[in-house]
mmCIF file of C-alpha atoms and ligand atoms in Angstrom:
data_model
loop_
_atom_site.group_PDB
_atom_site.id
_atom_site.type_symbol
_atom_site.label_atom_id
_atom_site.label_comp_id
_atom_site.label_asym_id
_atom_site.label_seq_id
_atom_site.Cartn_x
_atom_site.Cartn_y
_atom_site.Cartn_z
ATOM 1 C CA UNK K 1 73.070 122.295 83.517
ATOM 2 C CA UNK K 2 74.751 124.788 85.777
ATOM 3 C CA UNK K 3 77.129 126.297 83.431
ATOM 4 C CA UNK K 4 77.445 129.279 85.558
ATOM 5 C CA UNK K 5 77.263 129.399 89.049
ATOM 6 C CA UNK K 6 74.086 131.997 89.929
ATOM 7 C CA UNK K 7 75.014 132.901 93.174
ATOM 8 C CA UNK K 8 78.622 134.014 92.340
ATOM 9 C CA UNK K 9 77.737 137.246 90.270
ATOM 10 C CA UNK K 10 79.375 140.997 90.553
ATOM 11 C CA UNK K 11 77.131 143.979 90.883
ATOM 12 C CA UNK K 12 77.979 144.990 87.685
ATOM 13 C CA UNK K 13 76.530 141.303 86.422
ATOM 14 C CA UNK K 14 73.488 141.411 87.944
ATOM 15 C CA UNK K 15 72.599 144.646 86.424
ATOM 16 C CA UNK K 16 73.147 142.686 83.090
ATOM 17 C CA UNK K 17 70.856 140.272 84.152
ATOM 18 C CA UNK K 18 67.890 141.100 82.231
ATOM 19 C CA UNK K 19 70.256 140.371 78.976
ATOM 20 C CA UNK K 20 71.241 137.591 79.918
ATOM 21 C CA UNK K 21 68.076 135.986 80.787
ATOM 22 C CA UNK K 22 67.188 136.906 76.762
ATOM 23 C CA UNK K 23 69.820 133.911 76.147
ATOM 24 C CA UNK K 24 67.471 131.734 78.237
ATOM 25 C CA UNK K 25 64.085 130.868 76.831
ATOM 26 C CA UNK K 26 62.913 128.541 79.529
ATOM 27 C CA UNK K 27 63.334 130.885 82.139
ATOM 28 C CA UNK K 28 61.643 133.864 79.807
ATOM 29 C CA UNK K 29 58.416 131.817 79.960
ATOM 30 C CA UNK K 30 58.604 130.371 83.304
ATOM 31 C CA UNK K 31 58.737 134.163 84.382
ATOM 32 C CA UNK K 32 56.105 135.247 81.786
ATOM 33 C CA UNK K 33 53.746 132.781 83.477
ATOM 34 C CA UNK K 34 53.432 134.740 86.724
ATOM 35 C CA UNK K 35 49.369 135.450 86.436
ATOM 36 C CA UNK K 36 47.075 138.378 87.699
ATOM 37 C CA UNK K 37 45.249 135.769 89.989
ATOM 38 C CA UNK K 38 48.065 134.695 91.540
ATOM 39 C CA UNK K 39 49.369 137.859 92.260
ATOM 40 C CA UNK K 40 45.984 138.534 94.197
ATOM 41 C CA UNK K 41 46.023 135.527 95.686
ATOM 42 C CA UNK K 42 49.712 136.277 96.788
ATOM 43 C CA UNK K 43 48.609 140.065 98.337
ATOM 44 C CA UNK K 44 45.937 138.073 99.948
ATOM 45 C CA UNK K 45 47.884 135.900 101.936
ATOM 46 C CA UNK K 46 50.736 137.922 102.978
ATOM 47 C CA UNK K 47 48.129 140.547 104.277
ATOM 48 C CA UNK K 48 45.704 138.087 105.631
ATOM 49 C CA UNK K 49 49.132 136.264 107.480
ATOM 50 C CA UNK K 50 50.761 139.456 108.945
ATOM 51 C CA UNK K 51 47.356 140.308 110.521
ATOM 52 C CA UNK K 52 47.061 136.936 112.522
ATOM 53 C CA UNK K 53 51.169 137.114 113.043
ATOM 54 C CA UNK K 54 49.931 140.614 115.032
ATOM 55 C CA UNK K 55 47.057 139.275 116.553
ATOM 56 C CA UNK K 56 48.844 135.786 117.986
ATOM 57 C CA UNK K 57 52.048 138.116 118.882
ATOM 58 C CA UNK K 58 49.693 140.004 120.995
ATOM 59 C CA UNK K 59 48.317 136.863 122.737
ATOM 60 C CA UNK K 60 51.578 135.187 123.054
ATOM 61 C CA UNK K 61 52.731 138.094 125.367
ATOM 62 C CA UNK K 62 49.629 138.509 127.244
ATOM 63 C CA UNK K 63 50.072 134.946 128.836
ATOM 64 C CA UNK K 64 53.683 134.830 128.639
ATOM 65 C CA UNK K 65 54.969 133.645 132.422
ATOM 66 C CA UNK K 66 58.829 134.499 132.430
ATOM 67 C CA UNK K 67 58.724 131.350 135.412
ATOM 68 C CA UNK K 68 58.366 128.664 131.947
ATOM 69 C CA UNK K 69 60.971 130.889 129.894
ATOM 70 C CA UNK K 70 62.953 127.644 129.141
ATOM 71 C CA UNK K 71 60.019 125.201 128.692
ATOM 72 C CA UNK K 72 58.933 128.524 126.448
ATOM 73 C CA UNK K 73 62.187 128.628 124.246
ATOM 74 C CA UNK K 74 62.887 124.734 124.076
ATOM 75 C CA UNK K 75 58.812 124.767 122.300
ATOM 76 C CA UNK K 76 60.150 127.745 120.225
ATOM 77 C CA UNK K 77 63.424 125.995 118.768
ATOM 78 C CA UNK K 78 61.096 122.848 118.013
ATOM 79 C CA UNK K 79 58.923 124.766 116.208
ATOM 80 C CA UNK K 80 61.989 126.639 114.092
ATOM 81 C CA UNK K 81 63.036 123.117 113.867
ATOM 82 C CA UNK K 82 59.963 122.069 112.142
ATOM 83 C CA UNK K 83 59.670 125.054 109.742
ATOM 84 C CA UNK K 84 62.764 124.265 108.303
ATOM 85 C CA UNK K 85 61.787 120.146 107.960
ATOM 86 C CA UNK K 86 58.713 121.441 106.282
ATOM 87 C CA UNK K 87 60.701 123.672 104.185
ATOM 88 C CA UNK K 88 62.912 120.749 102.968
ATOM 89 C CA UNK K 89 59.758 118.599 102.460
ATOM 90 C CA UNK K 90 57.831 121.314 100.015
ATOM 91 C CA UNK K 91 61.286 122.466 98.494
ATOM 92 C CA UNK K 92 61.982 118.495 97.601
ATOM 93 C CA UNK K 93 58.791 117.833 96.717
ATOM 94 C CA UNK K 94 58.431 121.218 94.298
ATOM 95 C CA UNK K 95 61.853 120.494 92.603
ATOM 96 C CA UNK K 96 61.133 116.745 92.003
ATOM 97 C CA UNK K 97 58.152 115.588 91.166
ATOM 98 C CA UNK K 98 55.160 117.443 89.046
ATOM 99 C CA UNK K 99 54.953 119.772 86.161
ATOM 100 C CA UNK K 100 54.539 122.760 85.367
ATOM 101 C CA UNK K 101 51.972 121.503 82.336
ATOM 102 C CA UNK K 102 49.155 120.011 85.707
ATOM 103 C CA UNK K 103 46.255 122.004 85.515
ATOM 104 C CA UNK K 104 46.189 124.661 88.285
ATOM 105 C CA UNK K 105 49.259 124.026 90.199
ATOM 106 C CA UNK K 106 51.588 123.827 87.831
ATOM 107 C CA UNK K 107 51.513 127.844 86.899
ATOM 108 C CA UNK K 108 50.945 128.739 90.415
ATOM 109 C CA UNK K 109 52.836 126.485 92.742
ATOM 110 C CA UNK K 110 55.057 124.374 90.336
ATOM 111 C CA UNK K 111 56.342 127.150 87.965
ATOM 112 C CA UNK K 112 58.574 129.347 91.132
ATOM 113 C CA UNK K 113 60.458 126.072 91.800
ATOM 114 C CA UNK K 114 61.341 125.562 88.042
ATOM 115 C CA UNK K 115 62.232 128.962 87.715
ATOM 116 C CA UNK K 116 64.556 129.131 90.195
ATOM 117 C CA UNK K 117 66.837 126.400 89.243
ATOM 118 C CA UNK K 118 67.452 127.887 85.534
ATOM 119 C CA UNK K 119 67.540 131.696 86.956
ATOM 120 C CA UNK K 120 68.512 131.456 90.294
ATOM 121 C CA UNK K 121 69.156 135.623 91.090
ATOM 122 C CA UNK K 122 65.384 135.925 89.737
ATOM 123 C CA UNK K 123 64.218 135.914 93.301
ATOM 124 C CA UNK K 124 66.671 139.042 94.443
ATOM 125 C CA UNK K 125 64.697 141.163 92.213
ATOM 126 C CA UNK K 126 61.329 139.920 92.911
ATOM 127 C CA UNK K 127 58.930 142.019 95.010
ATOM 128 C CA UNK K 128 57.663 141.562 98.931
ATOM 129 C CA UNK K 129 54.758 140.125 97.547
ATOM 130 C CA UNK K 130 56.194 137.705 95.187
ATOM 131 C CA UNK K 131 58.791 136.250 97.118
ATOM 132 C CA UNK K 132 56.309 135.590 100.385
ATOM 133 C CA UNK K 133 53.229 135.222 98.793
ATOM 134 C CA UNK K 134 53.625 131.694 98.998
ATOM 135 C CA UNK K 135 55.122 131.082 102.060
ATOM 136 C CA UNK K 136 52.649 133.408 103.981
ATOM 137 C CA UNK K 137 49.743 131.342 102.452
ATOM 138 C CA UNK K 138 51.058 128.023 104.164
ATOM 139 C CA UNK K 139 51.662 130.076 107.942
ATOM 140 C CA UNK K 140 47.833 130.526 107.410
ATOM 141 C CA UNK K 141 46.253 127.939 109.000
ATOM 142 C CA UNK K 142 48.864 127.218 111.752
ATOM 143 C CA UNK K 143 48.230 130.803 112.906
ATOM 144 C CA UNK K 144 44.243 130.258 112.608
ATOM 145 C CA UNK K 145 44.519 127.333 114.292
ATOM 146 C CA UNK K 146 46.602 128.919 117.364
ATOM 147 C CA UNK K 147 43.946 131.736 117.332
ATOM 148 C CA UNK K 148 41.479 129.323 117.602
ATOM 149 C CA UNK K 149 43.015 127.884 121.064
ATOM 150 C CA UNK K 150 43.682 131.478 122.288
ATOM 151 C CA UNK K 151 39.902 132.382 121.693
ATOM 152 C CA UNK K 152 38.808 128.909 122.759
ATOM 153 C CA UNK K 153 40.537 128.315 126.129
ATOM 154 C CA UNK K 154 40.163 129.718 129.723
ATOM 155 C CA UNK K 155 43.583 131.295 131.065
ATOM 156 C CA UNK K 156 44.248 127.703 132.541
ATOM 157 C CA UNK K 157 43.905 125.649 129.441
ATOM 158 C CA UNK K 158 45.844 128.194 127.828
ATOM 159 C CA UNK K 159 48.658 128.015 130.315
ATOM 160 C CA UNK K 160 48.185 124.443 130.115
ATOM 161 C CA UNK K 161 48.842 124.502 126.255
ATOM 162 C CA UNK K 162 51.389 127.575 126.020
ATOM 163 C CA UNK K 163 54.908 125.839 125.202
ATOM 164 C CA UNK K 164 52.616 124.233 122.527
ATOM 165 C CA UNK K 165 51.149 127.672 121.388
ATOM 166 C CA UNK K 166 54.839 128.848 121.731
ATOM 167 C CA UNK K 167 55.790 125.839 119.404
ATOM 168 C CA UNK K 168 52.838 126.525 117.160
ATOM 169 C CA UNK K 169 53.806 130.458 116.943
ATOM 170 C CA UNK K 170 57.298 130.043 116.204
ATOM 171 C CA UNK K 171 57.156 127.267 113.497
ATOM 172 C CA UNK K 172 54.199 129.450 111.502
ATOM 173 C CA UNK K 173 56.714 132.923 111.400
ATOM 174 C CA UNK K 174 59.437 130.735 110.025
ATOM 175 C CA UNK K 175 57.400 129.027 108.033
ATOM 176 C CA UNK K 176 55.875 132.098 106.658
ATOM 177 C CA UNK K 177 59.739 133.832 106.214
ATOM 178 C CA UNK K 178 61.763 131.347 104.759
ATOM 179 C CA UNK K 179 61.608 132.428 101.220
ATOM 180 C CA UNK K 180 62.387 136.029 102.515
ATOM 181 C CA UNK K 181 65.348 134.142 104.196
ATOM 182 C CA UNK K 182 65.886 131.868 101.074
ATOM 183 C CA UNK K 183 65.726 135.262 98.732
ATOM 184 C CA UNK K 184 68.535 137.036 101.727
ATOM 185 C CA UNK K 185 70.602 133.822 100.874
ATOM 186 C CA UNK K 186 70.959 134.649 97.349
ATOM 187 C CA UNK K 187 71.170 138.490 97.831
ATOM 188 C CA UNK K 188 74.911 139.961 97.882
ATOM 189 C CA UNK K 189 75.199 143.271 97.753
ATOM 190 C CA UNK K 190 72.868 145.822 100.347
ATOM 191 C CA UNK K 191 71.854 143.388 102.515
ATOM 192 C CA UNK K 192 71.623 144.418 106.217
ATOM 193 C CA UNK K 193 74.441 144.141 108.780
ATOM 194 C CA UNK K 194 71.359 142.205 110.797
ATOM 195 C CA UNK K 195 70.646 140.272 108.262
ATOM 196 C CA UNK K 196 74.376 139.352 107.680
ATOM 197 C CA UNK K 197 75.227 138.602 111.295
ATOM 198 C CA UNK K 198 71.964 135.773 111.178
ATOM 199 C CA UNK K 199 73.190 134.611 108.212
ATOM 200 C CA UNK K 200 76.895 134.185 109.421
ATOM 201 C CA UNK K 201 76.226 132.485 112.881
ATOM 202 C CA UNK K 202 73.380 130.355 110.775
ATOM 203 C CA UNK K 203 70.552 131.481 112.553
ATOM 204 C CA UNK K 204 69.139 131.622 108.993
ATOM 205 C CA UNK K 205 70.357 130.096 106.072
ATOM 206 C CA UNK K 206 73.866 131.263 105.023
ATOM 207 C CA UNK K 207 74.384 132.118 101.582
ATOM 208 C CA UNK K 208 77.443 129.334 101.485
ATOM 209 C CA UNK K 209 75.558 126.957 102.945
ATOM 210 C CA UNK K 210 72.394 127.090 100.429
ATOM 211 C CA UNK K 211 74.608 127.304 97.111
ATOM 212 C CA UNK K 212 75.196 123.513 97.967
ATOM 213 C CA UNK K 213 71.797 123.008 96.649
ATOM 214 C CA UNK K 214 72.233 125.059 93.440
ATOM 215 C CA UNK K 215 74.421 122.501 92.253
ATOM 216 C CA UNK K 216 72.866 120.592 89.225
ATOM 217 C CA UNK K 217 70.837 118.669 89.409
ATOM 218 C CA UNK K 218 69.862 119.415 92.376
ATOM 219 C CA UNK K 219 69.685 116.432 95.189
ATOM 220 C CA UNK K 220 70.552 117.965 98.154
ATOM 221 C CA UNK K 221 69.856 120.704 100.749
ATOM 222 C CA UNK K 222 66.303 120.927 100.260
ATOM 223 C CA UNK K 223 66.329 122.858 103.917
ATOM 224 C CA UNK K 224 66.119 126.836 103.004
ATOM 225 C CA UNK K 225 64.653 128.423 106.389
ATOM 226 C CA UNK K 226 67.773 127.735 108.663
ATOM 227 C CA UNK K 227 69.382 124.881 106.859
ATOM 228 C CA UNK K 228 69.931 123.165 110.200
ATOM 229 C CA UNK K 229 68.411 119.639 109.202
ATOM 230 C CA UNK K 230 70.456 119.376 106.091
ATOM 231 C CA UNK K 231 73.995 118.198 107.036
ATOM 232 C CA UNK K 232 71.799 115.508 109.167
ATOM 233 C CA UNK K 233 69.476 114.683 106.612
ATOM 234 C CA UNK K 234 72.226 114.232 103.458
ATOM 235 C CA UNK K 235 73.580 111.914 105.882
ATOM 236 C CA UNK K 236 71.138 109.787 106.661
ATOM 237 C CA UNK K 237 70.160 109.910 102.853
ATOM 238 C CA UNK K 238 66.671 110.996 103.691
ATOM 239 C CA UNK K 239 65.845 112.377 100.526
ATOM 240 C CA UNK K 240 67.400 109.764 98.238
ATOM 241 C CA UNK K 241 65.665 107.047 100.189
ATOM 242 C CA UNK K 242 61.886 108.934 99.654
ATOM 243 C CA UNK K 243 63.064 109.160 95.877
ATOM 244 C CA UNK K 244 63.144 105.311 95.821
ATOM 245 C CA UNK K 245 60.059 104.830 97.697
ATOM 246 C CA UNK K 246 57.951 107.269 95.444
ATOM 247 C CA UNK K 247 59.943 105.734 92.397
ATOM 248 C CA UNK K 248 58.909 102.256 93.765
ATOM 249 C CA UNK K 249 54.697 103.247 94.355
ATOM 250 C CA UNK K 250 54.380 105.410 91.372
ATOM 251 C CA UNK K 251 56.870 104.428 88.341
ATOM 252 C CA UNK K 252 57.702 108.078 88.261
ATOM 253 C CA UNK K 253 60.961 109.547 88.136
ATOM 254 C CA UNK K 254 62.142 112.354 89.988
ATOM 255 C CA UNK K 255 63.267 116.001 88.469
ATOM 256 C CA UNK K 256 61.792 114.948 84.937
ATOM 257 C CA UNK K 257 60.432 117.952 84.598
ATOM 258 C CA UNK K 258 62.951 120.093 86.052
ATOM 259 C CA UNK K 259 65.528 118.724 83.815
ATOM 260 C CA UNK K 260 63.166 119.684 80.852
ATOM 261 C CA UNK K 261 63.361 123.126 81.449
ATOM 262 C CA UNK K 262 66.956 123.090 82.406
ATOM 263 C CA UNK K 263 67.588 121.968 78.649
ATOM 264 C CA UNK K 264 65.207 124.429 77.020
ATOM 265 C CA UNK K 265 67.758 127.763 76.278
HETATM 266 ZN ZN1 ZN C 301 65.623 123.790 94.469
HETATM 267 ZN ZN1 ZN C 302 67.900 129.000 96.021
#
């Protein structure tokens, strides 16, 4: 599919948007699929996550010893590292395998993923709540489990266990951001100077970078939080090579479904 590319559109265009998503039918009912419940569920999380983001923040300074500052950001880059492995994981696994017909997760978790590939500037006009709702719910329980050690532990143990916590802090906010950072990538017009300076030293993903993925159908830079593990990964075929081992266990093939939808206009 692909016959236009979605991340090269004027201001003028995307104001047309809505018209031009009446041309589409797939993505109409992908986007008329977005339920009440998972709209709670989404407030839920992002609320729920930004509390134990403030609480761990809190804790992370309390014990912070500026003596470990490079055992402390070495932990911290690990766990950015991580976030963005995990991101590739979900993203691959979201885009390739699944439907959006299987009971419960389909709607809710399958659904965004589908979406995206057939309307791929829907996500620059979703809300704060619909773009993290998500990616807040999975930060969850890595910040519960750092509270847990922060509550649990004496100041020694804690010490003892802070480039981990550090690890463990940094890999949950980037988990929890990176479809904020994914949404930034496909935004072009009024983002933030900040925001534009992260993207363009690829602190965070860069919009160039990411529109490698948007190229149908779809195979490659699976990475949205910085993107860093994608050049390494395409070359190693990482993804290609899980492909053939899930082909190989299950019989099933991968992007069946999203090439469905991509056909349905
Ligand atoms: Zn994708
Ligand atoms: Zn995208």
């Amino acid at each position: 599919m692909a016959e236009y590319d979605p991340n090269c559109i004027s201001k003028k265009e995307n104001q047309k948007l809505p018209h031009r998503l009446d041309r589409h039918e797939g993505a109409k009912k992908l986007a008329s699929l977005y339920s009440t419940g998972k709209r709670v569920q989404e407030v839920i999380c992002v609320y729920s996550c930004i509390f134990l983001m403030l609480i761990n923040f809190f804790m992370i300074l309390k014990h912070l010893r500026i003596d470990r500052i490079s055992e402390v950001i070495f932990s911290a880059i690990c766990g950015i590292v991580t976030a963005d492995f995990s991101s590739g994981i979900v993203h691959w696994a979201g885009d390739s395998w699944g439907s959006v017909e299987l009971p419960f997760i389909g709607k809710n978790f399958i659904r965004p993923f589908r979406e995206h590939h057939i309307d791929a500037t829907s996500i620059t006009r979703h809300d704060w709540i619909q773009t993290n709702g998500g990616n807040f719910m999975i930060g969850i329980p890595i910040l519960l489990k750092l509270t847990f050690i922060f509550y649990n532990s004496s100041s020694t143990e804690i010490q003892a266990e802070y480039p981990f916590c550090a690890y463990l802090f940094l890999c949950s906010i980037f988990v929890a951001i990176t479809n904020q950072i994914h949404k930034w990538s496909h935004t072009y017009f009024g983002l933030p100077v900040w925001v534009q300076i992260l993207q363009n030293y690829h602190i965070i993903l860069p919009r160039k970078h990411h529109r490698i993925h948007h190229v149908a159908p779809h195979v490659s830079y699976f990475c949205i939080t910085t993107g860093w593990l994608n050049w390494p990964l395409e070359k190693i075929k990482f993804w290609s090579t899980l492909e053939s081992i899930v082909t190989y266990f299950t019989g099933c093939k991968p992007r069946e479904d999203d090439l469905k939808w991509a056909k349905t206009s």
